PDB file of C-alpha atoms in Angstrom:
ATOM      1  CA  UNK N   1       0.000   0.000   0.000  1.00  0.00           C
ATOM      2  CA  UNK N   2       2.783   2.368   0.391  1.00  0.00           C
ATOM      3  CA  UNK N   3       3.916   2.077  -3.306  1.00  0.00           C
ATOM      4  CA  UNK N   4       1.540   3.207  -5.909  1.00  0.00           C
ATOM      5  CA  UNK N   5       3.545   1.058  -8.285  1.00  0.00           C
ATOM      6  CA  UNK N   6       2.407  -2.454 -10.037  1.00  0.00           C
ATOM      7  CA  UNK N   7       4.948  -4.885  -8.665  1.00  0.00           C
ATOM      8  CA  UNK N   8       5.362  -9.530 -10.160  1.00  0.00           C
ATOM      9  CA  UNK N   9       4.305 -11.366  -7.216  1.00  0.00           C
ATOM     10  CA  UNK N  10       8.327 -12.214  -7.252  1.00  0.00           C
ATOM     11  CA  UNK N  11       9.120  -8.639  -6.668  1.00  0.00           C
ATOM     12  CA  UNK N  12       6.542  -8.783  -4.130  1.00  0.00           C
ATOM     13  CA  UNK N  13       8.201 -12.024  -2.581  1.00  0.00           C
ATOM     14  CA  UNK N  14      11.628 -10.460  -2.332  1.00  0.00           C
ATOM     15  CA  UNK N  15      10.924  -7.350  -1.261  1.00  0.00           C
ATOM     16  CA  UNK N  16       8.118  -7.579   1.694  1.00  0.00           C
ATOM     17  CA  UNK N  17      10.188  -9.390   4.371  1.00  0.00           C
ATOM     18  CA  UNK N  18      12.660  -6.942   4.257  1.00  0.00           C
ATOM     19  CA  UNK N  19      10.731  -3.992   4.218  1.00  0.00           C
ATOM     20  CA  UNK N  20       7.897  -5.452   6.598  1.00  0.00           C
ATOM     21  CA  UNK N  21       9.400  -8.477   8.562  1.00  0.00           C
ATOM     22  CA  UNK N  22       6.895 -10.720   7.047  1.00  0.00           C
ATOM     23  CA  UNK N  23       7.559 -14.475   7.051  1.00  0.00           C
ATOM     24  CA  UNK N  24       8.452 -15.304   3.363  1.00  0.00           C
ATOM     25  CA  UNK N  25       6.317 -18.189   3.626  1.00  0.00           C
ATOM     26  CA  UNK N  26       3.280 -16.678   4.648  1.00  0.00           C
ATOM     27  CA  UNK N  27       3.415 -13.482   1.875  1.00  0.00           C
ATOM     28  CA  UNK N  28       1.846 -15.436  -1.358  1.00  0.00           C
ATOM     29  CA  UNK N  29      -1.294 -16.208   1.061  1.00  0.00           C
ATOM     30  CA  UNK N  30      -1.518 -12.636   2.208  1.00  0.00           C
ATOM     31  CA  UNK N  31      -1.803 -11.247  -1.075  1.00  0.00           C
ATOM     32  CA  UNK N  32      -4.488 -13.706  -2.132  1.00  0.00           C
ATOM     33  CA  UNK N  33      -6.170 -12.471   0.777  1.00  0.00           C
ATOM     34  CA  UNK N  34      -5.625  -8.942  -0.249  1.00  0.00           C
ATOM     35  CA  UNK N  35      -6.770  -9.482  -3.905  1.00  0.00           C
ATOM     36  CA  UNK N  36     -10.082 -11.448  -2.589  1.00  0.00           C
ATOM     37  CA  UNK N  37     -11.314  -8.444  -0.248  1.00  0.00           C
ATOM     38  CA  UNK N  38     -10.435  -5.538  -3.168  1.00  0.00           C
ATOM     39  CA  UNK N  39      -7.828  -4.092  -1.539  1.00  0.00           C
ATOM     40  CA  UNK N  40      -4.636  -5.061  -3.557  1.00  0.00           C
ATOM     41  CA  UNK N  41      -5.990  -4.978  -7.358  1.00  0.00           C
ATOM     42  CA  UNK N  42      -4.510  -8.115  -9.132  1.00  0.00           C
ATOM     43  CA  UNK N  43      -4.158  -8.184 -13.600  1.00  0.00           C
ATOM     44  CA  UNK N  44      -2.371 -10.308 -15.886  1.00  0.00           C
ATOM     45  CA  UNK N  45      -0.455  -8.566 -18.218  1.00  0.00           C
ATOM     46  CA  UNK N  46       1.308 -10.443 -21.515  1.00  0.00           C
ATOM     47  CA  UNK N  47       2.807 -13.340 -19.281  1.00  0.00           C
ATOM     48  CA  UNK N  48       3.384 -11.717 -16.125  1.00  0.00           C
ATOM     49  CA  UNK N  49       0.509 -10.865 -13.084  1.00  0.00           C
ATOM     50  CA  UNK N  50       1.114  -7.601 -11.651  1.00  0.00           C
ATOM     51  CA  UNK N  51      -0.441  -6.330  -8.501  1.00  0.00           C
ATOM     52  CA  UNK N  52      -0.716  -2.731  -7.427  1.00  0.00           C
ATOM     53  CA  UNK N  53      -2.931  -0.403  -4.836  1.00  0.00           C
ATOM     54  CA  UNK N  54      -3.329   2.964  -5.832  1.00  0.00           C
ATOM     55  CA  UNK N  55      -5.338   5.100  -2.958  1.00  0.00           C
ATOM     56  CA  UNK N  56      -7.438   7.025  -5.617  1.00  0.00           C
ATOM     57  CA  UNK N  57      -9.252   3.517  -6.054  1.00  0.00           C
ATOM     58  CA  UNK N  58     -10.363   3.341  -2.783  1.00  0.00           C
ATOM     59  CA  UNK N  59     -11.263   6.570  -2.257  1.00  0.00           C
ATOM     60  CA  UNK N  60     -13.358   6.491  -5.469  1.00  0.00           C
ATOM     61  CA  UNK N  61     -14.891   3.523  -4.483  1.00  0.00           C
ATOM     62  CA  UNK N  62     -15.830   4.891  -1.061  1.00  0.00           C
ATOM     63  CA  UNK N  63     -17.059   8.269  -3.062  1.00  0.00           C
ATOM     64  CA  UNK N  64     -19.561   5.678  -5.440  1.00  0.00           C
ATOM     65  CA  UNK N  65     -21.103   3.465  -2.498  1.00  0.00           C
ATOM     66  CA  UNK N  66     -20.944   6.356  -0.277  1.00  0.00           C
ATOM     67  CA  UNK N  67     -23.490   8.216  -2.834  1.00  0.00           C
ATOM     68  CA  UNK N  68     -25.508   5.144  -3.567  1.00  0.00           C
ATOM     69  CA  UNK N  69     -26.284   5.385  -0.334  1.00  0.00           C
ATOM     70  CA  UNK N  70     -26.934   9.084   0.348  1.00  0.00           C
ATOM     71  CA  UNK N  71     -29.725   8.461  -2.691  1.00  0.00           C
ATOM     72  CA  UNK N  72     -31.358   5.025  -1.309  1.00  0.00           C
ATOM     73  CA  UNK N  73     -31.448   6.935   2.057  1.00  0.00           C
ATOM     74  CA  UNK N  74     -33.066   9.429   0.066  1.00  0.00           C
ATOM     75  CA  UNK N  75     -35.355   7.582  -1.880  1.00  0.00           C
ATOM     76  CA  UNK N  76     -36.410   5.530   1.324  1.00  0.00           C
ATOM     77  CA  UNK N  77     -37.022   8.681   3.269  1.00  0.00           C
ATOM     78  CA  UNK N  78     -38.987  10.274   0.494  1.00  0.00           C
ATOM     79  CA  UNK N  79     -41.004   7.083   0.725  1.00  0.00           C
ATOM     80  CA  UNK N  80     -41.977   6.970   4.574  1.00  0.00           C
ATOM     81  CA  UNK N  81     -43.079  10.714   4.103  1.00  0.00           C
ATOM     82  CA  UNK N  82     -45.425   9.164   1.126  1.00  0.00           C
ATOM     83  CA  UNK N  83     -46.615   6.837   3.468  1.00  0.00           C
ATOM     84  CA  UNK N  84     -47.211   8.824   6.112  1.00  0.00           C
ATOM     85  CA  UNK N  85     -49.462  11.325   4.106  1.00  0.00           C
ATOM     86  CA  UNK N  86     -51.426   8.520   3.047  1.00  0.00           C
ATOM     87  CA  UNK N  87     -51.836   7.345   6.272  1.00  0.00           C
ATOM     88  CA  UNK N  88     -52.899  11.067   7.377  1.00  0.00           C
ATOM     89  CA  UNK N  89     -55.052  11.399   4.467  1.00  0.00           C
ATOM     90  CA  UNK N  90     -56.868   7.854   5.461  1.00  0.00           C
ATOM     91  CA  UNK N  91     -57.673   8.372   8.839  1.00  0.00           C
ATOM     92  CA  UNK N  92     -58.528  12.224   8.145  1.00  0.00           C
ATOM     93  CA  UNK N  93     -61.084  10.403   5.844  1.00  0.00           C
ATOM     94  CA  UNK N  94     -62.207   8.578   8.849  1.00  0.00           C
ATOM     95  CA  UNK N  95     -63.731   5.408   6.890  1.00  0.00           C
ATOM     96  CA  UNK N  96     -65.063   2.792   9.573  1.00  0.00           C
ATOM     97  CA  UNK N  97     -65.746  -0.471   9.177  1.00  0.00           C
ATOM     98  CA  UNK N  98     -64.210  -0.753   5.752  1.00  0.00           C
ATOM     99  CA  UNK N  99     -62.094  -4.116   5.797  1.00  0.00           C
ATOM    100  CA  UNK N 100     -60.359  -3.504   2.629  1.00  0.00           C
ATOM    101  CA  UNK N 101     -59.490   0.367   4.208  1.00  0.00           C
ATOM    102  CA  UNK N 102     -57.985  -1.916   7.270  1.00  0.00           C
ATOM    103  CA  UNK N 103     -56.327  -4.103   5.201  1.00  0.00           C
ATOM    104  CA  UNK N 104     -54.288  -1.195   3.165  1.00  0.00           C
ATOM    105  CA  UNK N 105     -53.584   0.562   6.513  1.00  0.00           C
ATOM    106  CA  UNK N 106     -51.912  -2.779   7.924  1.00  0.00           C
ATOM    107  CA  UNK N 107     -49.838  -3.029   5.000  1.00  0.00           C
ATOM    108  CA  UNK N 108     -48.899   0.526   4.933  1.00  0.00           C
ATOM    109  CA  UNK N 109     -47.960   0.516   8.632  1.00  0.00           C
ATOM    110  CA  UNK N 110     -45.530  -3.115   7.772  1.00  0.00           C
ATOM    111  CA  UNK N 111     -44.229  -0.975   4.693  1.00  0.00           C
ATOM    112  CA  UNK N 112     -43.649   2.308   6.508  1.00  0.00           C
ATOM    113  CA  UNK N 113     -41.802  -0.127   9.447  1.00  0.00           C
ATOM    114  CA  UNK N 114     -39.920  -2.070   6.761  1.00  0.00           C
ATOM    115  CA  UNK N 115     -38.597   0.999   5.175  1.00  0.00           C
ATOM    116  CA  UNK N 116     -38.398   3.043   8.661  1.00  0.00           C
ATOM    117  CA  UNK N 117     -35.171  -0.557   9.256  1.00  0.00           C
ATOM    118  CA  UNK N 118     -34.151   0.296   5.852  1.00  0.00           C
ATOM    119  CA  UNK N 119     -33.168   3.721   6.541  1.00  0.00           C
ATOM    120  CA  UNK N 120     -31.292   2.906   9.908  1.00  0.00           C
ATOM    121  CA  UNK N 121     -29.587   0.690   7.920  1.00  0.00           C
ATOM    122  CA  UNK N 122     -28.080   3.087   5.802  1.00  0.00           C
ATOM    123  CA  UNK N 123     -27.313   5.774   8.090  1.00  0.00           C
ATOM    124  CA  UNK N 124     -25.221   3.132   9.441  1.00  0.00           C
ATOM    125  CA  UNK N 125     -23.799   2.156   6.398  1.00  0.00           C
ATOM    126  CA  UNK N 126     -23.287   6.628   5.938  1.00  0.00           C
ATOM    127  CA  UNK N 127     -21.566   6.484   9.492  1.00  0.00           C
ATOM    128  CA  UNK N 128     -19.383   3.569   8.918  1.00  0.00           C
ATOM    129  CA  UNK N 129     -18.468   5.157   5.419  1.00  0.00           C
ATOM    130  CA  UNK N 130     -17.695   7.903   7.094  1.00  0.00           C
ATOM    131  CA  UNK N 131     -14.916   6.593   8.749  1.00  0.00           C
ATOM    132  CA  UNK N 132     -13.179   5.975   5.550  1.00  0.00           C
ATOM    133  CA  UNK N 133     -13.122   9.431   4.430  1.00  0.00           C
ATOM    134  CA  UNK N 134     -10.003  10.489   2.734  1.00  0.00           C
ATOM    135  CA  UNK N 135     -10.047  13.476   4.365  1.00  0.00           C
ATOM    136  CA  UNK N 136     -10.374  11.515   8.180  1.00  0.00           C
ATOM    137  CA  UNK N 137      -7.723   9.210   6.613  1.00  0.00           C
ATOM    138  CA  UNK N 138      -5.366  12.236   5.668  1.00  0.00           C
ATOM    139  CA  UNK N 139      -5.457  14.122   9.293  1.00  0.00           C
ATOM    140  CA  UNK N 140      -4.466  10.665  11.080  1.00  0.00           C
ATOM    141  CA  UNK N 141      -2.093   9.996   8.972  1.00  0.00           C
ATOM    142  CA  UNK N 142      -0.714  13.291   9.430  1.00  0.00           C
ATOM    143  CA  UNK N 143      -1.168  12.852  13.361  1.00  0.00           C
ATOM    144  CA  UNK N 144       0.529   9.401  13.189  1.00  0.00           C
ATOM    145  CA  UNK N 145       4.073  11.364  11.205  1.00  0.00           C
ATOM    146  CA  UNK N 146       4.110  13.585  14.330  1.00  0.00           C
ATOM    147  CA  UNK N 147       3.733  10.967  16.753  1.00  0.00           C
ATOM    148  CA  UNK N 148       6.567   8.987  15.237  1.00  0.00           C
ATOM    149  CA  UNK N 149       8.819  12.035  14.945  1.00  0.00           C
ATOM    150  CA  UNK N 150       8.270  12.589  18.367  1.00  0.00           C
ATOM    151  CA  UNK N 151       8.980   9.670  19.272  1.00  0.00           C
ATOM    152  CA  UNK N 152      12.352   9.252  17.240  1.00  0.00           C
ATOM    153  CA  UNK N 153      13.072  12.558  18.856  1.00  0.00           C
ATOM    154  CA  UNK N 154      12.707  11.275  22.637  1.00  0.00           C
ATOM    155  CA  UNK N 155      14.529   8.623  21.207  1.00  0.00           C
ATOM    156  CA  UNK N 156      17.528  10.409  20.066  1.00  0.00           C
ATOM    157  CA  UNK N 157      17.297  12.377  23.270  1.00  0.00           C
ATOM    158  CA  UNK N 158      17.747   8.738  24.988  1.00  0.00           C
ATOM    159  CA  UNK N 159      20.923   7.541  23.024  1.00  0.00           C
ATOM    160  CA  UNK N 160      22.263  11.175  23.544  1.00  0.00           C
ATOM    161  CA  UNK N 161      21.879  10.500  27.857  1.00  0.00           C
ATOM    162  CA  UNK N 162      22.771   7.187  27.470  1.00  0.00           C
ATOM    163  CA  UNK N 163      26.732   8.394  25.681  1.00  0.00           C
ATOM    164  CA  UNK N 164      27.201  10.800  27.849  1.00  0.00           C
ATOM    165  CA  UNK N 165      26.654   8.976  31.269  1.00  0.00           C
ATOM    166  CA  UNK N 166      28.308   5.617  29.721  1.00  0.00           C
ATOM    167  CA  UNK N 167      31.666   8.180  29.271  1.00  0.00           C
ATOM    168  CA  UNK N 168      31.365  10.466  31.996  1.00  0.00           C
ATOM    169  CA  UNK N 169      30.835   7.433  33.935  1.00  0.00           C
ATOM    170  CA  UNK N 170      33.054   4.370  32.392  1.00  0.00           C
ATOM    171  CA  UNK N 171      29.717   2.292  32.354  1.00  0.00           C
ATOM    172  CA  UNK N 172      28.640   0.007  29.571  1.00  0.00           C
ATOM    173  CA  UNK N 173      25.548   0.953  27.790  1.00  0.00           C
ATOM    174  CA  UNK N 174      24.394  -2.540  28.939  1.00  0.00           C
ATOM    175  CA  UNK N 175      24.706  -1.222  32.358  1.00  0.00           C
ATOM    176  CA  UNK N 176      23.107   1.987  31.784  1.00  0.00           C
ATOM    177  CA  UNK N 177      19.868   0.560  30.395  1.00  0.00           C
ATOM    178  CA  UNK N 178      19.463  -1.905  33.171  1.00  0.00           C
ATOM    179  CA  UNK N 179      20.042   1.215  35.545  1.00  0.00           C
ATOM    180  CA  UNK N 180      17.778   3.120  33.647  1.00  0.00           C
ATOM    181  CA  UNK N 181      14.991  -0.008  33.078  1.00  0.00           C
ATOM    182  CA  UNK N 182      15.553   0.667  29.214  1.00  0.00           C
ATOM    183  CA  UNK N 183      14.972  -2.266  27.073  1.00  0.00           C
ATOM    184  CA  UNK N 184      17.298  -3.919  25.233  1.00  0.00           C
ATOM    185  CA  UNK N 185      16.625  -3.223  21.972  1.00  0.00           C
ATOM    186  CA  UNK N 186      15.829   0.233  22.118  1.00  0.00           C
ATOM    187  CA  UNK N 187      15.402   1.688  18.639  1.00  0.00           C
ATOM    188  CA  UNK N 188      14.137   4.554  16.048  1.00  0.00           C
ATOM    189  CA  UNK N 189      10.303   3.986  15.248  1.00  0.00           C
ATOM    190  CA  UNK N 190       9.896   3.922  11.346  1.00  0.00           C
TER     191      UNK N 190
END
């Protein structure tokens, strides 16, 4: 996901465990995974299969289901005020004792419930959605760089403590993180 570029699944094989730390045997199965749930886009091309991510996919995917459902939410609400005229208009009709009136006004109230579901549904679907947006996306990815600069910066302030004492003090840096309840394999966060 970090490479808008179409990469073999041998390129792909070579170049994930060192980037990522992913067992070599597990990769192939990963990206099947990936290409199943349409989130790594898979093509054959002349001999070769290539397989590639590019963001603007996603986003424009989100964008299309995202509108579907702003228009069936739409169309359903449009709908329930339909059926709730009607049902005004009945009753301010008053007909009594008309079965087939009773009839229609049971099936309009099951409708109008049916559709009253269908529109939670979708404002769900809206909120979820919603959580996808690129623009949510953007502002924690942009919170995420600062954390991790931060972090390499306390970082850096560490290793800077940790020379100075180890000279000033002619103490091993293995001794200074055990002093200091550091772990062992303190390092910069990528």
């Amino acid at each position: 996901h970090e490479n808008p570029i179409p990469f073999t699944l041998k390129e792909l094989m070579v170049n994930i465990p060192k980037a990522k730390g992913v067992i070599f045997q597990s990769i192939e199965e990963c990206i099947e995974l990936l290409v199943s749930e349409n989130r790594v886009r898979q093509e054959k091309i002349g001999i070769s299969v290539f397989y590639w991510y590019f963001p603007v996919d996603e986003r424009a995917r989100a964008e299309a289901r995202a509108t579907s459902l702003k228009a069936k939410e739409f169309a359903l609400t449009a709908a329930i005020t339909s059926k709730q005229e009607e049902i005004a208009k009945i009753i301010n009709e008053n007909f009594e004792g008309d079965e087939a009136l009773a009839d229609t006004l049971r099936a309009d109230a099951q409708q109008l419930k049916e559709l009253g579901f269908c529109e939670k549904q979708l404002q769900i679907e809206v909120q979820d959605l919603a959580d996808r947006d690129p623009e949510v996306l953007e502002r924690i990815r942009q919170a995420r760089a600062i954390a991790v600069e931060a972090v390499n910066q306390w970082t850096d302030n560490l290793f800077l403590i940790e020379d100075y004492v180890t000279k000033r003090m002619n103490m091993s840096r293995k001794e200074f993180r055990a002093m200091a309840q550091l772990p062992p394999d303190l390092d910069f966060v990528e």
